[in-house]
Amino acid sequence: MALTRLTGFNFQTALHLYRQTGGGRAVYDHRHYIGDIVPDVTPRTIEALRDWSSALARAEEELSFMERHHVEPLCLADERYPRRLAECDDAPLVLYYRGTADLNQRRILSIVGTRHATIYGQDLVRRFLTRLRELCPQVLVVSGLAYGIDIEAHRQALTVGYETVGVLAHGLDTIYPSAHRETAVRMATQGGLLTEYMTSTQPVAHNFRQRNRIVAGMSDATVVVESAAKGGSLITARIAQEYGRDVTAFPGPVGALTSEGCNNLIRDNRAALIASADDFIAAVGWQSDVALREARTAGIERSLFPDLTPDEQAVVDLLSRTNDLQLNVISVRTNQTVGALTATLFTLEMKGIVKPLAGGTYHLL
């Protein structure tokens, strides 16, 4: 928390120092000769890192607030930190979270759009999420709690039974806009509220632009519902594309100001055109969710991986119980040597059954 403040909220610099030294404590311990450890650090940063007293005092105040209000700190190395976001080169070192949702669940979708949503846009959100819930029951919906499409996405997610997380441009001591407080209270028990900002941080314009990278970075895919030719939702879509995430958009009437941005994204091949949840699933490759739901609905018991060796089956069984484990943990729990396990995991990866993630973690697909 202190390191983030001392680097002037320059996320790339803070992350670079964190990774080069091994953590915030390491930066503190080497503060008087940080230039020797990280040669490319700027003189301004070197000077800022000499005195940590006020930054640490402010961090202590924040911790006290968090303890009183059940706010959870998520540091970059924590298991509950959004792992998709951790892969981004401007990820915040610490997030402040109040909620119940798993920020690393299998499917995470962000829905963004104009603050001046029309009836057309609101209806798109309602129909999209209602149908998506039928096809893919387990999806975390992320947005920014703003007016328009954002709040519609949160409210419709709650209505259909999805968990939904709002990424805020200010601290958790307030809700902006205040008109959305009732929805935010519901989200705290059916999703959550997430921010990188300490308390007393004002919701200024710059913060909204910065928070868009979290909305994009923690999600697998972004859906743009309505957008003018310029706006925050287009920034989110651009960042998502830069992160290598799927971007989709609903088209709108030619000449409609609230659809101009979506139509331009589609025209320029920066977003896939979708007209329904079925289109979205096809565009982002979530068909396996639909097939599994249909099989369960029909009462079909099937073996997803019939041709596995005993060692491979042991890994699949373990990850099916507790997904996203590190190599050494899998080794211990399956009683396989690291060398043999590496070969087993490679074979499973080639079969499309597991996927390696950052930090030596493996995910069962």
Short mmCIF file of C-alpha atoms in Angstrom, two decimals, residues 18-356:
data_model
loop_
_atom_site.label_atom_id
_atom_site.label_comp_id
_atom_site.label_asym_id
_atom_site.label_seq_id
_atom_site.Cartn_x
_atom_site.Cartn_y
_atom_site.Cartn_z
CA TYR A 18 7.86 -5.22 -6.80
CA ARG A 19 8.90 -7.89 -9.29
CA GLN A 20 12.55 -6.92 -9.55
CA THR A 21 13.11 -6.96 -5.79
CA GLY A 22 10.67 -9.68 -4.75
CA GLY A 23 8.06 -7.63 -2.88
CA GLY A 24 7.12 -4.40 -1.13
CA ARG A 25 9.11 -5.26 1.98
CA ALA A 26 12.22 -5.85 -0.16
CA VAL A 27 11.87 -2.40 -1.74
CA TYR A 28 11.61 -0.91 1.76
CA ASP A 29 14.66 -2.82 3.03
CA HIS A 30 16.75 -1.60 0.06
CA ARG A 31 15.29 1.91 -0.07
CA HIS A 32 18.61 3.68 0.48
CA TYR A 33 20.31 1.96 -2.48
CA ILE A 34 17.37 0.91 -4.65
CA GLY A 35 19.19 2.21 -7.73
CA ASP A 36 21.80 -0.53 -7.29
CA ILE A 37 19.09 -3.19 -7.23
CA VAL A 38 16.92 -1.77 -10.02
CA PRO A 39 19.27 0.25 -12.27
CA ASP A 40 16.55 1.68 -14.54
CA VAL A 41 14.58 3.33 -11.72
CA THR A 42 14.29 7.12 -12.15
CA PRO A 43 16.03 9.63 -9.83
CA ARG A 44 12.61 10.97 -8.86
CA THR A 45 11.49 7.54 -7.69
CA ILE A 46 14.78 6.95 -5.84
CA GLU A 47 14.24 10.17 -3.92
CA ALA A 48 10.58 9.37 -3.19
CA LEU A 49 11.51 5.96 -1.75
CA ARG A 50 13.90 7.36 0.85
CA ASP A 51 11.23 8.36 3.38
CA TRP A 52 8.36 5.92 3.96
CA SER A 53 7.04 7.37 7.22
CA SER A 54 3.95 9.21 5.96
CA ALA A 55 3.05 6.52 3.43
CA LEU A 56 3.25 3.77 6.05
CA ALA A 57 1.21 5.84 8.50
CA ARG A 58 -1.47 6.29 5.85
CA ALA A 59 -1.42 2.55 5.16
CA GLU A 60 -1.92 1.86 8.87
CA GLU A 61 -4.99 4.11 8.87
CA GLU A 62 -6.36 2.23 5.90
CA LEU A 63 -5.83 -1.14 7.56
CA SER A 64 -7.76 0.08 10.59
CA PHE A 65 -10.69 1.10 8.36
CA MET A 66 -10.56 -2.26 6.56
CA GLU A 67 -10.71 -4.22 9.79
CA ARG A 68 -13.74 -2.24 10.98
CA HIS A 69 -15.64 -2.57 7.71
CA HIS A 70 -14.71 -6.11 6.63
CA VAL A 71 -12.66 -5.01 3.64
CA GLU A 72 -10.16 -7.57 2.37
CA PRO A 73 -6.75 -6.54 1.01
CA LEU A 74 -5.76 -8.53 -2.08
CA CYS A 75 -2.03 -8.29 -2.75
CA LEU A 76 -0.49 -9.39 -6.02
CA ALA A 77 0.76 -12.73 -4.67
CA ASP A 78 -2.47 -13.63 -2.83
CA GLU A 79 -4.50 -16.58 -4.08
CA ARG A 80 -7.69 -14.48 -4.16
CA TYR A 81 -6.12 -11.72 -6.27
CA PRO A 82 -7.66 -11.83 -9.77
CA ARG A 83 -5.12 -13.97 -11.61
CA ARG A 84 -6.17 -12.68 -15.04
CA LEU A 85 -5.41 -9.14 -13.90
CA ALA A 86 -2.09 -10.24 -12.38
CA GLU A 87 -0.91 -11.18 -15.88
CA CYS A 88 -1.21 -7.53 -17.01
CA ASP A 89 1.86 -5.28 -16.94
CA ASP A 90 0.02 -2.45 -15.16
CA ALA A 91 -1.75 -4.50 -12.49
CA PRO A 92 -2.14 -2.75 -9.11
CA LEU A 93 -0.04 -4.14 -6.26
CA VAL A 94 -3.03 -4.20 -3.94
CA LEU A 95 -6.80 -4.21 -4.34
CA TYR A 96 -9.44 -3.50 -1.72
CA TYR A 97 -12.37 -5.91 -1.83
CA ARG A 98 -15.65 -6.32 -0.03
CA GLY A 99 -17.74 -9.19 -1.28
CA THR A 100 -18.39 -12.89 -1.56
CA ALA A 101 -17.57 -13.73 -5.18
CA ASP A 102 -14.55 -15.72 -6.29
CA LEU A 103 -12.59 -13.33 -8.51
CA ASN A 104 -10.92 -16.29 -10.20
CA GLN A 105 -13.92 -18.32 -11.23
CA ARG A 106 -14.01 -20.12 -14.56
CA ARG A 107 -15.94 -17.52 -16.54
CA ILE A 108 -15.75 -13.77 -16.00
CA LEU A 109 -17.49 -11.31 -18.28
CA SER A 110 -17.45 -7.51 -18.28
CA ILE A 111 -20.38 -5.55 -19.68
CA VAL A 112 -19.82 -1.86 -20.42
CA GLY A 113 -21.55 0.93 -22.29
CA THR A 114 -22.81 4.47 -22.30
CA ARG A 115 -24.03 6.32 -19.23
CA HIS A 116 -26.98 7.47 -21.36
CA ALA A 117 -28.51 4.08 -22.04
CA THR A 118 -31.65 3.90 -24.16
CA ILE A 119 -34.56 1.51 -23.74
CA TYR A 120 -32.99 -0.45 -26.60
CA GLY A 121 -29.71 -0.85 -24.69
CA GLN A 122 -31.41 -1.75 -21.42
CA ASP A 123 -33.48 -4.39 -23.19
CA LEU A 124 -30.35 -5.83 -24.82
CA VAL A 125 -28.74 -6.26 -21.40
CA ARG A 126 -31.85 -7.89 -19.96
CA ARG A 127 -32.31 -10.36 -22.81
CA PHE A 128 -28.58 -11.09 -23.06
CA LEU A 129 -28.10 -11.96 -19.39
CA THR A 130 -31.36 -13.88 -19.12
CA ARG A 131 -30.37 -16.12 -22.01
CA LEU A 132 -26.72 -16.38 -20.94
CA ARG A 133 -27.81 -17.60 -17.51
CA GLU A 134 -29.75 -20.40 -19.20
CA LEU A 135 -26.75 -21.43 -21.30
CA CYS A 136 -23.87 -20.76 -18.89
CA PRO A 137 -25.04 -20.89 -15.26
CA GLN A 138 -21.69 -19.94 -13.70
CA VAL A 139 -20.51 -16.52 -14.89
CA LEU A 140 -19.24 -13.55 -12.86
CA VAL A 141 -20.47 -10.25 -14.34
CA VAL A 142 -18.17 -7.23 -13.93
CA SER A 143 -18.90 -3.56 -14.60
CA GLY A 144 -18.28 -0.11 -13.14
CA LEU A 145 -21.45 0.74 -11.15
CA ALA A 146 -21.90 3.85 -13.29
CA TYR A 147 -25.14 5.21 -14.70
CA GLY A 148 -26.56 3.63 -17.82
CA ILE A 149 -25.41 0.25 -19.09
CA ASP A 150 -23.15 -0.44 -16.07
CA ILE A 151 -25.87 -0.33 -13.45
CA GLU A 152 -28.29 -2.12 -15.76
CA ALA A 153 -25.77 -4.96 -16.10
CA HIS A 154 -25.37 -5.22 -12.32
CA ARG A 155 -29.10 -5.16 -11.65
CA GLN A 156 -29.96 -7.68 -14.33
CA ALA A 157 -27.15 -9.97 -13.14
CA LEU A 158 -28.61 -9.90 -9.65
CA THR A 159 -32.09 -10.56 -11.05
CA VAL A 160 -31.09 -13.65 -13.05
CA GLY A 161 -28.99 -15.04 -10.19
CA TYR A 162 -25.47 -14.20 -11.30
CA GLU A 163 -22.84 -12.79 -8.96
CA THR A 164 -21.69 -9.34 -10.04
CA VAL A 165 -18.70 -7.17 -9.07
CA GLY A 166 -18.48 -3.40 -9.38
CA VAL A 167 -15.03 -1.88 -9.93
CA LEU A 168 -14.98 1.55 -8.31
CA ALA A 169 -13.04 4.71 -9.11
CA HIS A 170 -12.80 5.71 -5.43
CA GLY A 171 -12.37 4.20 -1.97
CA LEU A 172 -14.80 1.85 -0.26
CA ASP A 173 -15.84 4.50 2.26
CA THR A 174 -18.40 5.84 -0.19
CA ILE A 175 -20.55 4.84 -3.15
CA TYR A 176 -20.65 6.92 -6.31
CA PRO A 177 -23.17 7.63 -7.60
CA SER A 178 -25.10 7.54 -4.34
CA ALA A 179 -28.26 6.61 -6.24
CA HIS A 180 -26.76 3.15 -6.72
CA ARG A 181 -26.15 2.48 -3.04
CA GLU A 182 -29.04 0.02 -2.67
CA THR A 183 -27.74 -2.05 -5.59
CA ALA A 184 -24.20 -1.90 -4.19
CA VAL A 185 -25.40 -3.25 -0.84
CA ARG A 186 -26.99 -6.23 -2.61
CA MET A 187 -23.81 -6.78 -4.62
CA ALA A 188 -21.73 -7.03 -1.45
CA THR A 189 -23.53 -10.31 -0.68
CA GLN A 190 -24.04 -11.49 -4.28
CA GLY A 191 -20.76 -10.48 -5.86
CA GLY A 192 -18.71 -7.63 -4.49
CA LEU A 193 -17.17 -4.16 -4.68
CA LEU A 194 -13.54 -3.82 -5.78
CA THR A 195 -11.15 -0.88 -6.00
CA GLU A 196 -7.47 -0.03 -6.07
CA TYR A 197 -8.06 3.25 -4.24
CA MET A 198 -7.82 3.98 -0.53
CA THR A 199 -10.56 5.69 1.41
CA SER A 200 -11.03 9.46 0.94
CA THR A 201 -10.11 9.12 -2.74
CA GLN A 202 -12.44 11.28 -4.81
CA PRO A 203 -14.09 9.89 -7.98
CA VAL A 204 -12.26 12.20 -10.39
CA ALA A 205 -12.26 11.61 -14.15
CA HIS A 206 -8.72 10.20 -14.24
CA ASN A 207 -9.67 7.46 -11.78
CA PHE A 208 -12.49 6.25 -14.01
CA ARG A 209 -10.09 5.86 -16.92
CA GLN A 210 -7.65 3.97 -14.70
CA ARG A 211 -10.28 1.62 -13.31
CA ASN A 212 -11.28 0.61 -16.84
CA ARG A 213 -8.10 -1.48 -17.09
CA ILE A 214 -9.21 -3.51 -14.05
CA VAL A 215 -12.64 -4.13 -15.59
CA ALA A 216 -10.94 -5.34 -18.78
CA GLY A 217 -8.02 -7.13 -17.14
CA MET A 218 -9.94 -9.30 -14.69
CA SER A 219 -12.35 -10.53 -17.38
CA ASP A 220 -12.16 -13.15 -20.12
CA ALA A 221 -14.30 -11.10 -22.46
CA THR A 222 -15.89 -7.67 -22.74
CA VAL A 223 -19.32 -6.89 -24.19
CA VAL A 224 -20.02 -3.32 -25.32
CA VAL A 225 -23.76 -2.70 -25.43
CA GLU A 226 -24.16 0.96 -26.37
CA SER A 227 -21.50 3.63 -26.81
CA ALA A 228 -21.10 7.03 -28.39
CA ALA A 229 -18.20 7.68 -30.75
CA LYS A 230 -16.04 8.46 -27.72
CA GLY A 231 -16.33 7.26 -24.15
CA GLY A 232 -15.07 5.13 -21.31
CA SER A 233 -16.53 1.91 -22.68
CA LEU A 234 -14.41 2.26 -25.82
CA ILE A 235 -11.34 2.72 -23.62
CA THR A 236 -12.25 -0.51 -21.81
CA ALA A 237 -12.69 -2.29 -25.15
CA ARG A 238 -9.31 -1.05 -26.39
CA ILE A 239 -7.54 -2.13 -23.21
CA ALA A 240 -9.23 -5.55 -23.34
CA GLN A 241 -8.01 -6.00 -26.89
CA GLU A 242 -4.48 -4.97 -25.88
CA TYR A 243 -4.61 -7.57 -23.10
CA GLY A 244 -5.57 -10.22 -25.65
CA ARG A 245 -9.13 -10.62 -24.37
CA ASP A 246 -12.24 -11.17 -26.47
CA VAL A 247 -14.23 -8.05 -27.34
CA THR A 248 -17.79 -8.20 -28.66
CA ALA A 249 -20.38 -5.52 -29.36
CA PHE A 250 -24.06 -5.19 -30.12
CA PRO A 251 -24.77 -3.17 -33.28
CA GLY A 252 -27.26 -0.35 -33.21
CA PRO A 253 -29.26 1.79 -35.62
CA VAL A 254 -27.20 3.71 -38.18
CA GLY A 255 -26.98 7.34 -37.11
CA ALA A 256 -27.94 6.69 -33.48
CA LEU A 257 -25.45 8.55 -31.29
CA THR A 258 -25.55 5.89 -28.55
CA SER A 259 -24.65 3.14 -31.05
CA GLU A 260 -21.98 4.94 -33.06
CA GLY A 261 -19.11 3.60 -30.95
CA CYS A 262 -20.31 -0.03 -31.16
CA ASN A 263 -20.86 0.21 -34.89
CA ASN A 264 -17.36 1.65 -35.35
CA LEU A 265 -15.81 -1.16 -33.27
CA ILE A 266 -17.51 -3.74 -35.47
CA ARG A 267 -16.67 -1.90 -38.70
CA ASP A 268 -12.98 -1.67 -37.79
CA ASN A 269 -12.80 -5.37 -36.76
CA ARG A 270 -12.05 -4.41 -33.16
CA ALA A 271 -15.09 -6.26 -31.84
CA ALA A 272 -17.10 -9.27 -32.95
CA LEU A 273 -20.70 -8.51 -33.84
CA ILE A 274 -23.21 -10.24 -31.59
CA ALA A 275 -26.99 -10.11 -31.54
CA SER A 276 -27.63 -12.55 -28.69
CA ALA A 277 -26.07 -14.61 -25.92
CA ASP A 278 -25.86 -17.52 -28.36
CA ASP A 279 -23.72 -15.37 -30.68
CA PHE A 280 -21.53 -14.36 -27.77
CA ILE A 281 -20.91 -17.95 -26.69
CA ALA A 282 -19.91 -18.89 -30.22
CA ALA A 283 -17.65 -15.85 -30.55
CA VAL A 284 -15.70 -16.47 -27.33
CA GLY A 285 -15.70 -20.28 -27.38
CA TRP A 286 -17.84 -21.07 -24.36
CA GLN A 287 -19.71 -23.88 -26.13
CA SER A 288 -18.38 -26.46 -23.66
CA ASP A 289 -20.47 -24.83 -20.91
CA VAL A 290 -23.58 -25.29 -23.00
CA ALA A 291 -22.78 -28.92 -23.81
CA LEU A 292 -22.18 -29.71 -20.14
CA ARG A 293 -25.40 -27.99 -19.09
CA GLU A 294 -27.37 -29.92 -21.71
CA ALA A 295 -25.81 -33.20 -20.59
CA ARG A 296 -26.66 -32.49 -16.97
CA THR A 297 -30.19 -31.43 -17.87
CA ALA A 298 -30.71 -34.68 -19.77
CA GLY A 299 -29.37 -36.64 -16.82
CA ILE A 300 -26.51 -38.05 -18.85
CA GLU A 301 -23.60 -39.40 -16.86
CA ARG A 302 -20.51 -39.31 -18.95
CA SER A 303 -16.78 -39.58 -18.59
CA LEU A 304 -15.26 -36.41 -19.98
CA PHE A 305 -11.78 -37.90 -20.25
CA PRO A 306 -12.07 -41.65 -20.94
CA ASP A 307 -8.52 -42.24 -22.19
CA LEU A 308 -6.40 -41.12 -19.26
CA THR A 309 -3.55 -42.96 -17.61
CA PRO A 310 -3.78 -43.49 -13.84
CA ASP A 311 -1.34 -40.59 -13.26
CA GLU A 312 -3.32 -38.30 -15.55
CA GLN A 313 -6.58 -39.30 -13.89
CA ALA A 314 -5.10 -38.54 -10.47
CA VAL A 315 -4.27 -34.99 -11.61
CA VAL A 316 -7.74 -34.48 -13.12
CA ASP A 317 -9.43 -35.80 -9.99
CA LEU A 318 -7.39 -33.46 -7.79
CA LEU A 319 -8.01 -30.35 -9.93
CA SER A 320 -11.72 -31.19 -10.19
CA ARG A 321 -11.89 -30.95 -6.39
CA THR A 322 -9.55 -27.96 -5.99
CA ASN A 323 -8.73 -26.18 -9.22
CA ASP A 324 -5.75 -23.92 -9.95
CA LEU A 325 -2.97 -25.54 -7.94
CA GLN A 326 0.76 -25.05 -8.26
CA LEU A 327 3.05 -27.75 -9.59
CA ASN A 328 4.62 -28.60 -6.22
CA VAL A 329 1.21 -28.89 -4.56
CA ILE A 330 -0.03 -31.24 -7.28
CA SER A 331 3.17 -33.28 -6.90
CA VAL A 332 2.64 -33.79 -3.18
CA ARG A 333 -1.08 -34.54 -3.38
CA THR A 334 -0.82 -37.02 -6.27
CA ASN A 335 2.40 -38.60 -4.98
CA GLN A 336 4.18 -38.01 -8.31
CA THR A 337 7.72 -36.72 -8.67
CA VAL A 338 8.06 -33.26 -10.18
CA GLY A 339 9.82 -34.70 -13.24
CA ALA A 340 7.13 -37.28 -13.94
CA LEU A 341 4.37 -34.79 -13.14
CA THR A 342 5.76 -32.25 -15.61
CA ALA A 343 5.45 -34.84 -18.39
CA THR A 344 1.94 -35.77 -17.25
CA LEU A 345 0.81 -32.13 -17.22
CA PHE A 346 2.30 -31.56 -20.67
CA THR A 347 0.30 -34.50 -22.03
CA LEU A 348 -2.88 -33.20 -20.40
CA GLU A 349 -2.20 -29.77 -21.88
CA MET A 350 -1.81 -31.32 -25.36
CA LYS A 351 -5.14 -33.09 -24.87
CA GLY A 352 -6.79 -29.77 -24.04
CA ILE A 353 -7.62 -30.83 -20.49
CA VAL A 354 -5.44 -28.47 -18.43
CA LYS A 355 -3.96 -25.05 -19.04
CA PRO A 356 -0.84 -23.59 -17.36
#
